[in-house]
Amino acid sequence: MAIQLQNLSLGIGRFQRGPISFEFPDRGLFLLVGPNGSGKTTLLRTLVHRLPPLSGAVHGLKFPVGVSGAESLLMREWTVGRNWEFLSALRRNETTSFAFPEEMRAHRDIPSHHLSQGTRRKVELSMLMALGFPTLLLDEPLAPLDQASRVQYAAALQKYAEEHLVILSTHESDTNLWPSSVKKFSMETLS
Amino acid sequence: MKSFGALLKKDWHNHLQSIGPALLLSGSLLLLIQWTQSPSPANHVAWESAFCLSFFVASMSVFYRSFGQEHASQNFQIYTAFNIARWKILLSQSMLHLWTLILLAGSTFLLTFIFWPPFDYSLSHIALLSLFFPLCLAPLGALLGLMLQREREFLFAITYLPLATPIFLGLHQLLSQGFAGIWLRVLFSFALVSGFLSFFVFENYFDELTKE
């Protein structure tokens, strides 16, 4: 089912954006594009109930959803492998089993707080895709990655979005990573 | 139920790390009380009081470490995103608290026997209390552990103390005035009340931790 934003006003304190009325289909890739402070993160946080909407409503978003943002998905003291066991067991409630992402095998025994920011983000993105969430909400997922990894993960996310819904925030300067066919939602159009 | 197993495993790991410091704390407190007692036998601290005091403080150190992993990683919102039922999170923490507190109660009783000889209390009663008393505190401890993640220590004084004090008073009565049935019923009532209360309050505090 599509996710509908119905006259959604969002914000925190004096920072307010909206109202937004928009509909995301149940699969595909959507970019929330805008400069710092335009409300991309606020919108994503409102979608996952971390911030209450100021008015309006979000309909059709079903949990569980895969999220990635400024806060890490991984327990700091645990190795990547142990984090995977934990997260995949939490997720296994509804589907059968998930395979550890092969591209992360080299990092399996490393405690997550020893990983660089870029590697940690790659691990998180690989895990989220391997866990097969119907919806991924990603806040600037490619920001800490090097150029080669950005291209690699942009392609992986596009492929993932053929069967799932991926909503991610990004800056205007990074939109060249994505084909022109990818739908964009400009946060600057919001007051 | 696999998600519950994952939560139990995570909490088991956390509690394994907290039992050692808690035991050291209760042992140190018992020693301190014993060493600083008045030389006059009339003013000696009773072993029941020493046990209650050391267990109270040591159990706090266990509760403080609840949700330590999540707090260090700031990822409470994962549970919301993954749609994990709150009761599973509370039950997992409470079960591991129960296990840790039973171990702590048994060990503290043992240390009390050593420091306050001779000991003439029924061992079967001690064993029963070591099981039953932690049952009253375990859900409250999980709730307290969650509340403390937001550095709101004042909640400790205004919510945990009023709820836990009757449990400790009941324990003290059972230890000092014999194994009377009325106090067992009081403890049993508190086990039920604290369980239900923790269940309902836990969700509110948990939601608060996932929000900004």
mmCIF file of C-alpha atoms in Angstrom:
data_model
loop_
_atom_site.group_PDB
_atom_site.id
_atom_site.type_symbol
_atom_site.label_atom_id
_atom_site.label_comp_id
_atom_site.label_asym_id
_atom_site.label_seq_id
_atom_site.Cartn_x
_atom_site.Cartn_y
_atom_site.Cartn_z
ATOM 1 C CA MET A 1 0.000 0.000 0.000
ATOM 2 C CA ALA A 2 1.191 3.495 -0.804
ATOM 3 C CA ILE A 3 2.377 5.860 1.916
ATOM 4 C CA GLN A 4 0.298 9.008 1.992
ATOM 5 C CA LEU A 5 1.332 12.271 3.567
ATOM 6 C CA GLN A 6 -1.877 14.153 4.188
ATOM 7 C CA ASN A 7 -1.486 17.889 4.881
ATOM 8 C CA LEU A 8 1.533 16.956 6.952
ATOM 9 C CA SER A 9 3.170 19.826 8.808
ATOM 10 C CA LEU A 10 6.354 18.946 10.604
ATOM 11 C CA GLY A 11 9.059 20.564 12.649
ATOM 12 C CA ILE A 12 10.463 21.083 16.063
ATOM 13 C CA GLY A 13 10.383 24.343 18.032
ATOM 14 C CA ARG A 14 10.397 27.318 15.660
ATOM 15 C CA PHE A 15 11.535 25.154 12.746
ATOM 16 C CA GLN A 16 8.404 24.264 10.813
ATOM 17 C CA ARG A 17 7.777 22.937 7.316
ATOM 18 C CA GLY A 18 4.675 22.058 5.372
ATOM 19 C CA PRO A 19 1.928 21.281 4.915
ATOM 20 C CA ILE A 20 2.911 18.451 2.557
ATOM 21 C CA SER A 21 0.493 16.268 0.664
ATOM 22 C CA PHE A 22 2.274 13.534 -1.221
ATOM 23 C CA GLU A 23 1.977 9.855 -2.026
ATOM 24 C CA PHE A 24 4.787 7.308 -2.255
ATOM 25 C CA PRO A 25 3.951 4.071 -4.103
ATOM 26 C CA ASP A 26 4.883 0.732 -2.509
ATOM 27 C CA ARG A 27 8.090 0.371 -4.485
ATOM 28 C CA GLY A 28 10.639 2.601 -6.156
ATOM 29 C CA LEU A 29 13.369 5.035 -5.181
ATOM 30 C CA PHE A 30 12.603 8.560 -3.966
ATOM 31 C CA LEU A 31 15.089 11.282 -3.241
ATOM 32 C CA LEU A 32 14.347 13.995 -0.723
ATOM 33 C CA VAL A 33 16.588 16.745 -2.046
ATOM 34 C CA GLY A 34 17.502 19.972 -0.305
ATOM 35 C CA PRO A 35 20.233 21.905 1.499
ATOM 36 C CA ASN A 36 21.029 21.601 5.197
ATOM 37 C CA GLY A 37 18.097 22.699 7.330
ATOM 38 C CA SER A 38 15.488 22.205 4.638
ATOM 39 C CA GLY A 39 13.635 19.539 6.641
ATOM 40 C CA LYS A 40 14.808 16.259 5.059
ATOM 41 C CA THR A 41 15.832 14.658 8.345
ATOM 42 C CA THR A 42 12.785 16.084 10.116
ATOM 43 C CA LEU A 43 10.501 14.482 7.530
ATOM 44 C CA LEU A 44 12.207 11.088 7.866
ATOM 45 C CA ARG A 45 12.078 11.293 11.660
ATOM 46 C CA THR A 46 8.404 12.184 11.529
ATOM 47 C CA LEU A 47 7.742 9.164 9.324
ATOM 48 C CA VAL A 48 9.322 6.791 11.895
ATOM 49 C CA HIS A 49 7.468 8.418 14.827
ATOM 50 C CA ARG A 50 10.565 9.976 16.346
ATOM 51 C CA LEU A 51 8.901 13.368 15.977
ATOM 52 C CA PRO A 52 5.156 13.950 16.219
ATOM 53 C CA PRO A 53 3.603 15.763 13.236
ATOM 54 C CA LEU A 54 2.523 19.338 13.968
ATOM 55 C CA SER A 55 -0.638 18.643 12.006
ATOM 56 C CA GLY A 56 -1.882 16.287 9.333
ATOM 57 C CA ALA A 57 -1.091 12.596 9.202
ATOM 58 C CA VAL A 58 0.956 9.815 7.637
ATOM 59 C CA HIS A 59 -1.088 6.890 6.349
ATOM 60 C CA GLY A 60 -0.022 3.504 5.071
ATOM 61 C CA LEU A 61 3.509 3.227 6.470
ATOM 62 C CA LYS A 62 3.743 -0.228 7.990
ATOM 63 C CA PHE A 63 6.406 -1.221 10.456
ATOM 64 C CA PRO A 64 8.958 -2.777 10.505
ATOM 65 C CA VAL A 65 10.953 -0.351 8.405
ATOM 66 C CA GLY A 66 14.700 -0.184 7.865
ATOM 67 C CA VAL A 67 16.189 3.068 9.109
ATOM 68 C CA SER A 68 19.637 4.588 8.885
ATOM 69 C CA GLY A 69 20.706 8.038 9.942
ATOM 70 C CA ALA A 70 23.095 9.942 12.151
ATOM 71 C CA GLU A 71 22.724 7.352 14.945
ATOM 72 C CA SER A 72 24.303 4.004 14.258
ATOM 73 C CA LEU A 73 22.222 0.900 13.806
ATOM 74 C CA LEU A 74 24.963 -1.130 15.456
ATOM 75 C CA MET A 75 25.710 -1.761 19.126
ATOM 76 C CA ARG A 76 29.069 -0.110 19.709
ATOM 77 C CA GLU A 77 30.805 -2.839 21.705
ATOM 78 C CA TRP A 78 29.608 -5.727 19.560
ATOM 79 C CA THR A 79 31.322 -7.108 16.510
ATOM 80 C CA VAL A 80 29.678 -6.725 13.132
ATOM 81 C CA GLY A 81 28.835 -10.451 13.150
ATOM 82 C CA ARG A 82 27.193 -10.272 16.554
ATOM 83 C CA ASN A 83 25.218 -7.201 15.530
ATOM 84 C CA TRP A 84 24.057 -9.111 12.485
ATOM 85 C CA GLU A 85 22.943 -12.079 14.587
ATOM 86 C CA PHE A 86 20.980 -9.761 16.853
ATOM 87 C CA LEU A 87 19.327 -7.700 14.113
ATOM 88 C CA SER A 88 18.520 -10.675 11.914
ATOM 89 C CA ALA A 89 17.015 -12.511 14.917
ATOM 90 C CA LEU A 90 14.838 -9.484 15.700
ATOM 91 C CA ARG A 91 13.708 -9.456 12.086
ATOM 92 C CA ARG A 92 13.308 -13.237 11.784
ATOM 93 C CA ASN A 93 9.969 -12.969 13.519
ATOM 94 C CA GLU A 94 8.115 -12.669 10.275
ATOM 95 C CA THR A 95 10.319 -14.122 7.580
ATOM 96 C CA THR A 96 12.429 -17.255 7.667
ATOM 97 C CA SER A 97 16.136 -16.490 7.628
ATOM 98 C CA PHE A 98 18.600 -13.981 6.255
ATOM 99 C CA ALA A 99 22.094 -14.516 4.947
ATOM 100 C CA PHE A 100 24.984 -12.393 6.193
ATOM 101 C CA PRO A 101 25.920 -9.946 3.421
ATOM 102 C CA GLU A 102 28.980 -11.456 1.725
ATOM 103 C CA GLU A 103 30.619 -8.095 1.018
ATOM 104 C CA MET A 104 30.862 -7.497 4.793
ATOM 105 C CA ARG A 105 32.622 -10.780 5.620
ATOM 106 C CA ALA A 106 36.006 -9.076 6.131
ATOM 107 C CA HIS A 107 34.498 -6.917 8.910
ATOM 108 C CA ARG A 108 32.574 -9.685 10.663
ATOM 109 C CA ASP A 109 34.853 -10.005 13.711
ATOM 110 C CA ILE A 110 35.529 -6.296 14.199
ATOM 111 C CA PRO A 111 33.760 -4.407 17.028
ATOM 112 C CA SER A 112 31.600 -1.783 15.378
ATOM 113 C CA HIS A 113 33.160 1.138 17.270
ATOM 114 C CA HIS A 114 36.475 0.299 15.572
ATOM 115 C CA LEU A 115 34.968 0.800 12.114
ATOM 116 C CA SER A 116 35.404 4.093 10.286
ATOM 117 C CA GLN A 117 32.270 6.126 9.716
ATOM 118 C CA GLY A 118 32.225 5.172 6.035
ATOM 119 C CA THR A 119 32.699 1.449 6.656
ATOM 120 C CA ARG A 120 30.075 1.458 9.402
ATOM 121 C CA ARG A 121 27.596 3.057 7.026
ATOM 122 C CA LYS A 122 28.390 0.482 4.333
ATOM 123 C CA VAL A 123 27.844 -2.311 6.868
ATOM 124 C CA GLU A 124 24.518 -0.780 7.910
ATOM 125 C CA LEU A 125 23.284 -0.360 4.347
ATOM 126 C CA SER A 126 24.322 -3.886 3.403
ATOM 127 C CA MET A 127 22.584 -5.281 6.491
ATOM 128 C CA LEU A 128 19.375 -3.320 5.879
ATOM 129 C CA MET A 129 19.171 -4.544 2.290
ATOM 130 C CA ALA A 130 20.016 -8.119 3.334
ATOM 131 C CA LEU A 131 17.215 -7.997 5.918
ATOM 132 C CA GLY A 132 14.717 -7.284 3.137
ATOM 133 C CA PHE A 133 12.660 -4.511 4.713
ATOM 134 C CA PRO A 134 9.659 -3.504 2.556
ATOM 135 C CA THR A 135 10.546 0.146 3.203
ATOM 136 C CA LEU A 136 13.920 1.779 3.791
ATOM 137 C CA LEU A 137 14.135 5.323 5.169
ATOM 138 C CA LEU A 138 17.694 6.522 4.837
ATOM 139 C CA ASP A 139 19.028 9.878 5.975
ATOM 140 C CA GLU A 140 21.929 10.923 3.743
ATOM 141 C CA PRO A 141 23.087 7.295 3.462
ATOM 142 C CA LEU A 142 25.937 7.966 1.053
ATOM 143 C CA ALA A 143 27.372 11.055 2.779
ATOM 144 C CA PRO A 144 30.285 9.341 4.610
ATOM 145 C CA LEU A 145 31.244 7.088 1.669
ATOM 146 C CA ASP A 146 34.101 7.520 -0.805
ATOM 147 C CA GLN A 147 33.220 8.135 -4.465
ATOM 148 C CA ALA A 148 33.596 4.512 -5.591
ATOM 149 C CA SER A 149 31.450 3.271 -2.709
ATOM 150 C CA ARG A 150 28.844 5.950 -3.407
ATOM 151 C CA VAL A 151 28.469 4.706 -6.970
ATOM 152 C CA GLN A 152 28.396 1.079 -5.773
ATOM 153 C CA TYR A 153 25.747 1.643 -3.089
ATOM 154 C CA ALA A 154 23.665 3.977 -5.265
ATOM 155 C CA ALA A 155 23.443 1.133 -7.793
ATOM 156 C CA ALA A 156 22.641 -1.404 -5.056
ATOM 157 C CA LEU A 157 19.864 0.794 -3.668
ATOM 158 C CA GLN A 158 18.387 1.289 -7.135
ATOM 159 C CA LYS A 159 18.306 -2.479 -7.594
ATOM 160 C CA TYR A 160 16.750 -2.935 -4.148
ATOM 161 C CA ALA A 161 14.102 -0.343 -5.017
ATOM 162 C CA GLU A 162 12.887 -2.483 -7.924
ATOM 163 C CA GLU A 163 11.099 -4.653 -5.338
ATOM 164 C CA HIS A 164 10.881 -2.322 -2.317
ATOM 165 C CA LEU A 165 10.344 1.320 -1.400
ATOM 166 C CA VAL A 166 13.463 3.360 -0.661
ATOM 167 C CA ILE A 167 13.137 6.974 0.493
ATOM 168 C CA LEU A 168 16.449 8.697 1.044
ATOM 169 C CA SER A 169 17.594 12.215 1.689
ATOM 170 C CA THR A 170 20.473 13.762 -0.189
ATOM 171 C CA HIS A 171 21.978 17.100 -1.193
ATOM 172 C CA GLU A 172 21.542 18.669 -4.634
ATOM 173 C CA SER A 173 25.256 18.135 -5.339
ATOM 174 C CA ASP A 174 24.837 14.356 -4.979
ATOM 175 C CA THR A 175 21.888 13.954 -7.330
ATOM 176 C CA ASN A 176 24.252 13.162 -10.219
ATOM 177 C CA LEU A 177 24.736 9.742 -8.597
ATOM 178 C CA TRP A 178 21.215 8.823 -9.578
ATOM 179 C CA PRO A 179 19.672 8.455 -13.045
ATOM 180 C CA SER A 180 17.337 11.240 -14.130
ATOM 181 C CA SER A 181 14.433 8.779 -14.019
ATOM 182 C CA VAL A 182 14.646 8.598 -10.208
ATOM 183 C CA LYS A 183 11.862 10.641 -8.626
ATOM 184 C CA LYS A 184 12.929 13.663 -6.601
ATOM 185 C CA PHE A 185 11.049 15.607 -3.995
ATOM 186 C CA SER A 186 12.533 19.052 -3.475
ATOM 187 C CA MET A 187 12.319 20.116 0.164
ATOM 188 C CA GLU A 188 12.949 23.723 -0.910
ATOM 189 C CA THR A 189 9.438 23.928 -2.309
ATOM 190 C CA LEU A 190 8.152 23.730 1.260
ATOM 191 C CA SER A 191 7.665 26.902 3.221
ATOM 192 C CA MET B 1 9.508 -15.760 19.486
ATOM 193 C CA LYS B 2 12.920 -15.624 17.869
ATOM 194 C CA SER B 3 13.049 -11.891 18.496
ATOM 195 C CA PHE B 4 12.455 -12.601 22.203
ATOM 196 C CA GLY B 5 15.339 -15.076 22.172
ATOM 197 C CA ALA B 6 17.570 -12.387 20.630
ATOM 198 C CA LEU B 7 16.577 -9.916 23.341
ATOM 199 C CA LEU B 8 17.230 -12.496 26.079
ATOM 200 C CA LYS B 9 20.644 -13.253 24.637
ATOM 201 C CA LYS B 10 21.526 -9.567 24.480
ATOM 202 C CA ASP B 11 20.344 -8.993 28.073
ATOM 203 C CA TRP B 12 22.131 -12.136 29.283
ATOM 204 C CA HIS B 13 25.411 -10.726 28.011
ATOM 205 C CA ASN B 14 24.695 -7.400 29.720
ATOM 206 C CA HIS B 15 23.809 -9.025 33.035
ATOM 207 C CA LEU B 16 26.892 -11.216 33.030
ATOM 208 C CA GLN B 17 28.878 -7.997 33.118
ATOM 209 C CA SER B 18 26.808 -6.489 35.938
ATOM 210 C CA ILE B 19 26.740 -9.399 38.404
ATOM 211 C CA GLY B 20 30.465 -9.152 39.320
ATOM 212 C CA PRO B 21 30.437 -5.453 40.293
ATOM 213 C CA ALA B 22 27.147 -5.936 42.185
ATOM 214 C CA LEU B 23 28.609 -8.823 44.222
ATOM 215 C CA LEU B 24 31.721 -6.806 45.000
ATOM 216 C CA LEU B 25 29.563 -3.904 46.104
ATOM 217 C CA SER B 26 27.391 -5.991 48.441
ATOM 218 C CA GLY B 27 30.479 -7.690 49.920
ATOM 219 C CA SER B 28 32.215 -4.348 50.482
ATOM 220 C CA LEU B 29 29.155 -2.871 52.146
ATOM 221 C CA LEU B 30 28.750 -5.836 54.490
ATOM 222 C CA LEU B 31 32.416 -5.564 55.417
ATOM 223 C CA LEU B 32 32.115 -1.843 55.987
ATOM 224 C CA ILE B 33 29.045 -2.244 58.190
ATOM 225 C CA GLN B 34 30.729 -4.999 60.172
ATOM 226 C CA TRP B 35 33.964 -3.038 60.667
ATOM 227 C CA THR B 36 32.281 0.223 61.643
ATOM 228 C CA GLN B 37 29.865 -1.250 64.151
ATOM 229 C CA SER B 38 29.629 0.111 67.645
ATOM 230 C CA PRO B 39 31.786 -1.915 70.062
ATOM 231 C CA SER B 40 28.793 -2.199 72.348
ATOM 232 C CA PRO B 41 26.815 -5.394 71.546
ATOM 233 C CA ALA B 42 23.588 -3.549 72.387
ATOM 234 C CA ASN B 43 24.172 -1.196 69.455
ATOM 235 C CA HIS B 44 25.276 -3.790 66.907
ATOM 236 C CA VAL B 45 23.688 -3.628 63.481
ATOM 237 C CA ALA B 46 21.400 -6.622 63.064
ATOM 238 C CA TRP B 47 22.329 -9.027 60.244
ATOM 239 C CA GLU B 48 18.846 -8.536 58.698
ATOM 240 C CA SER B 49 19.428 -4.782 58.414
ATOM 241 C CA ALA B 50 22.919 -5.289 57.028
ATOM 242 C CA PHE B 51 21.545 -7.705 54.423
ATOM 243 C CA CYS B 52 18.703 -5.383 53.375
ATOM 244 C CA LEU B 53 21.011 -2.370 53.073
ATOM 245 C CA SER B 54 23.735 -4.123 51.061
ATOM 246 C CA PHE B 55 21.227 -5.855 48.824
ATOM 247 C CA PHE B 56 19.372 -2.591 48.192
ATOM 248 C CA VAL B 57 22.516 -0.740 47.094
ATOM 249 C CA ALA B 58 23.955 -3.676 45.117
ATOM 250 C CA SER B 59 20.669 -4.228 43.277
ATOM 251 C CA MET B 60 20.754 -0.554 42.232
ATOM 252 C CA SER B 61 24.032 -1.148 40.419
ATOM 253 C CA VAL B 62 22.355 -3.986 38.499
ATOM 254 C CA PHE B 63 19.404 -1.799 37.545
ATOM 255 C CA TYR B 64 21.632 1.090 36.492
ATOM 256 C CA ARG B 65 23.213 -1.133 33.844
ATOM 257 C CA SER B 66 19.906 -2.189 32.298
ATOM 258 C CA PHE B 67 19.651 -1.034 28.711
ATOM 259 C CA GLY B 68 23.319 -0.046 28.905
ATOM 260 C CA GLN B 69 24.010 -1.406 25.425
ATOM 261 C CA GLU B 70 21.153 0.513 23.873
ATOM 262 C CA HIS B 71 22.019 3.680 25.743
ATOM 263 C CA ALA B 72 25.715 3.545 24.761
ATOM 264 C CA SER B 73 24.756 3.071 21.129
ATOM 265 C CA GLN B 74 21.760 5.442 21.238
ATOM 266 C CA ASN B 75 19.656 3.018 19.279
ATOM 267 C CA PHE B 76 16.385 2.615 21.145
ATOM 268 C CA GLN B 77 14.574 3.615 17.969
ATOM 269 C CA ILE B 78 15.658 0.347 16.339
ATOM 270 C CA TYR B 79 13.092 -1.494 18.413
ATOM 271 C CA THR B 80 10.373 0.830 17.141
ATOM 272 C CA ALA B 81 11.547 0.582 13.542
ATOM 273 C CA PHE B 82 11.753 -3.217 13.838
ATOM 274 C CA ASN B 83 8.289 -3.270 15.414
ATOM 275 C CA ILE B 84 9.391 -5.149 18.527
ATOM 276 C CA ALA B 85 6.615 -5.443 21.123
ATOM 277 C CA ARG B 86 7.382 -3.522 24.317
ATOM 278 C CA TRP B 87 6.260 -6.399 26.550
ATOM 279 C CA LYS B 88 9.004 -8.567 25.069
ATOM 280 C CA ILE B 89 11.640 -5.971 25.960
ATOM 281 C CA LEU B 90 10.279 -5.620 29.518
ATOM 282 C CA LEU B 91 9.898 -9.373 30.014
ATOM 283 C CA SER B 92 13.401 -10.098 28.757
ATOM 284 C CA GLN B 93 14.957 -7.509 31.089
ATOM 285 C CA SER B 94 12.784 -8.634 34.014
ATOM 286 C CA MET B 95 13.717 -12.296 33.566
ATOM 287 C CA LEU B 96 17.409 -11.480 33.498
ATOM 288 C CA HIS B 97 16.996 -9.144 36.482
ATOM 289 C CA LEU B 98 15.304 -11.985 38.323
ATOM 290 C CA TRP B 99 18.180 -14.339 37.573
ATOM 291 C CA THR B 100 20.805 -11.771 38.594
ATOM 292 C CA LEU B 101 18.957 -10.761 41.780
ATOM 293 C CA ILE B 102 18.516 -14.400 42.860
ATOM 294 C CA LEU B 103 22.249 -14.901 42.467
ATOM 295 C CA LEU B 104 22.925 -11.640 44.286
ATOM 296 C CA ALA B 105 20.503 -12.458 47.128
ATOM 297 C CA GLY B 106 21.994 -15.939 47.585
ATOM 298 C CA SER B 107 25.545 -14.596 47.610
ATOM 299 C CA THR B 108 24.700 -11.716 49.956
ATOM 300 C CA PHE B 109 23.011 -14.135 52.367
ATOM 301 C CA LEU B 110 26.120 -16.312 52.270
ATOM 302 C CA LEU B 111 28.393 -13.336 53.025
ATOM 303 C CA THR B 112 26.046 -12.253 55.817
ATOM 304 C CA PHE B 113 26.326 -15.751 57.385
ATOM 305 C CA ILE B 114 30.107 -15.382 57.338
ATOM 306 C CA PHE B 115 30.223 -11.852 58.770
ATOM 307 C CA TRP B 116 27.447 -12.299 61.388
ATOM 308 C CA PRO B 117 28.046 -15.713 63.029
ATOM 309 C CA PRO B 118 26.476 -17.755 64.469
ATOM 310 C CA PHE B 119 23.595 -18.044 62.057
ATOM 311 C CA ASP B 120 20.443 -19.817 63.151
ATOM 312 C CA TYR B 121 17.894 -18.957 60.472
ATOM 313 C CA SER B 122 16.164 -21.693 58.480
ATOM 314 C CA LEU B 123 18.051 -22.327 55.245
ATOM 315 C CA SER B 124 14.872 -23.342 53.440
ATOM 316 C CA HIS B 125 13.335 -19.974 54.331
ATOM 317 C CA ILE B 126 16.427 -18.201 53.071
ATOM 318 C CA ALA B 127 16.240 -20.157 49.817
ATOM 319 C CA LEU B 128 12.555 -19.288 49.432
ATOM 320 C CA LEU B 129 13.182 -15.601 50.121
ATOM 321 C CA SER B 130 16.116 -15.577 47.682
ATOM 322 C CA LEU B 131 13.671 -16.658 44.991
ATOM 323 C CA PHE B 132 10.594 -14.725 46.019
ATOM 324 C CA PHE B 133 12.045 -11.355 46.977
ATOM 325 C CA PRO B 134 13.811 -10.824 43.622
ATOM 326 C CA LEU B 135 10.530 -11.670 41.889
ATOM 327 C CA CYS B 136 8.972 -8.551 43.453
ATOM 328 C CA LEU B 137 11.866 -6.309 42.434
ATOM 329 C CA ALA B 138 12.700 -7.591 38.931
ATOM 330 C CA PRO B 139 9.982 -5.756 36.910
ATOM 331 C CA LEU B 140 10.447 -2.594 38.967
ATOM 332 C CA GLY B 141 14.166 -2.795 38.288
ATOM 333 C CA ALA B 142 13.597 -3.032 34.532
ATOM 334 C CA LEU B 143 11.373 0.047 34.725
ATOM 335 C CA LEU B 144 13.903 1.914 36.838
ATOM 336 C CA GLY B 145 16.728 0.950 34.465
ATOM 337 C CA LEU B 146 14.789 2.427 31.573
ATOM 338 C CA MET B 147 13.898 5.619 33.463
ATOM 339 C CA LEU B 148 17.512 6.227 34.386
ATOM 340 C CA GLN B 149 18.640 6.284 30.749
ATOM 341 C CA ARG B 150 17.507 9.890 30.491
ATOM 342 C CA GLU B 151 19.537 10.975 33.485
ATOM 343 C CA ARG B 152 16.472 11.583 35.568
ATOM 344 C CA GLU B 153 17.734 10.326 38.875
ATOM 345 C CA PHE B 154 15.001 12.238 40.699
ATOM 346 C CA LEU B 155 12.576 9.614 39.351
ATOM 347 C CA PHE B 156 14.436 7.120 41.470
ATOM 348 C CA ALA B 157 13.383 8.966 44.618
ATOM 349 C CA ILE B 158 9.805 9.706 43.631
ATOM 350 C CA THR B 159 8.849 6.465 41.919
ATOM 351 C CA TYR B 160 11.168 3.597 42.730
ATOM 352 C CA LEU B 161 11.701 4.250 46.457
ATOM 353 C CA PRO B 162 7.985 4.397 47.388
ATOM 354 C CA LEU B 163 7.370 1.185 45.431
ATOM 355 C CA ALA B 164 10.423 -0.729 46.621
ATOM 356 C CA THR B 165 10.341 0.332 50.278
ATOM 357 C CA PRO B 166 7.363 -1.896 51.253
ATOM 358 C CA ILE B 167 9.101 -4.839 49.584
ATOM 359 C CA PHE B 168 12.255 -4.271 51.632
ATOM 360 C CA LEU B 169 10.196 -3.710 54.791
ATOM 361 C CA GLY B 170 8.363 -6.967 54.110
ATOM 362 C CA LEU B 171 11.649 -8.784 53.625
ATOM 363 C CA HIS B 172 13.023 -7.312 56.840
ATOM 364 C CA GLN B 173 9.931 -8.401 58.761
ATOM 365 C CA LEU B 174 10.178 -11.926 57.375
ATOM 366 C CA LEU B 175 13.827 -12.125 58.350
ATOM 367 C CA SER B 176 13.572 -10.555 61.795
ATOM 368 C CA GLN B 177 10.178 -11.700 63.092
ATOM 369 C CA GLY B 178 9.858 -15.161 61.663
ATOM 370 C CA PHE B 179 8.299 -16.472 58.523
ATOM 371 C CA ALA B 180 4.775 -15.099 59.094
ATOM 372 C CA GLY B 181 2.221 -15.698 56.348
ATOM 373 C CA ILE B 182 0.893 -12.143 56.295
ATOM 374 C CA TRP B 183 4.193 -10.700 55.085
ATOM 375 C CA LEU B 184 4.505 -13.328 52.405
ATOM 376 C CA ARG B 185 1.093 -12.256 51.163
ATOM 377 C CA VAL B 186 2.202 -8.615 51.250
ATOM 378 C CA LEU B 187 5.255 -9.484 49.155
ATOM 379 C CA PHE B 188 3.146 -11.536 46.763
ATOM 380 C CA SER B 189 0.707 -8.621 46.351
ATOM 381 C CA PHE B 190 3.587 -6.292 45.619
ATOM 382 C CA ALA B 191 5.016 -8.713 43.078
ATOM 383 C CA LEU B 192 1.683 -8.544 41.227
ATOM 384 C CA VAL B 193 1.248 -4.777 41.615
ATOM 385 C CA SER B 194 4.823 -3.961 40.600
ATOM 386 C CA GLY B 195 4.575 -6.312 37.612
ATOM 387 C CA PHE B 196 1.369 -4.728 36.320
ATOM 388 C CA LEU B 197 2.507 -1.194 37.052
ATOM 389 C CA SER B 198 5.843 -1.720 35.326
ATOM 390 C CA PHE B 199 4.070 -3.180 32.304
ATOM 391 C CA PHE B 200 1.871 -0.107 31.862
ATOM 392 C CA VAL B 201 4.445 2.568 32.699
ATOM 393 C CA PHE B 202 7.275 0.936 30.756
ATOM 394 C CA GLU B 203 5.661 1.611 27.392
ATOM 395 C CA ASN B 204 5.396 5.356 28.024
ATOM 396 C CA TYR B 205 9.014 5.697 29.051
ATOM 397 C CA PHE B 206 10.179 3.534 26.206
ATOM 398 C CA ASP B 207 8.288 5.607 23.653
ATOM 399 C CA GLU B 208 9.843 8.720 25.127
ATOM 400 C CA LEU B 209 13.318 7.278 24.577
ATOM 401 C CA THR B 210 12.594 6.653 20.904
ATOM 402 C CA LYS B 211 11.428 10.229 20.407
ATOM 403 C CA GLU B 212 13.229 13.552 20.395
#
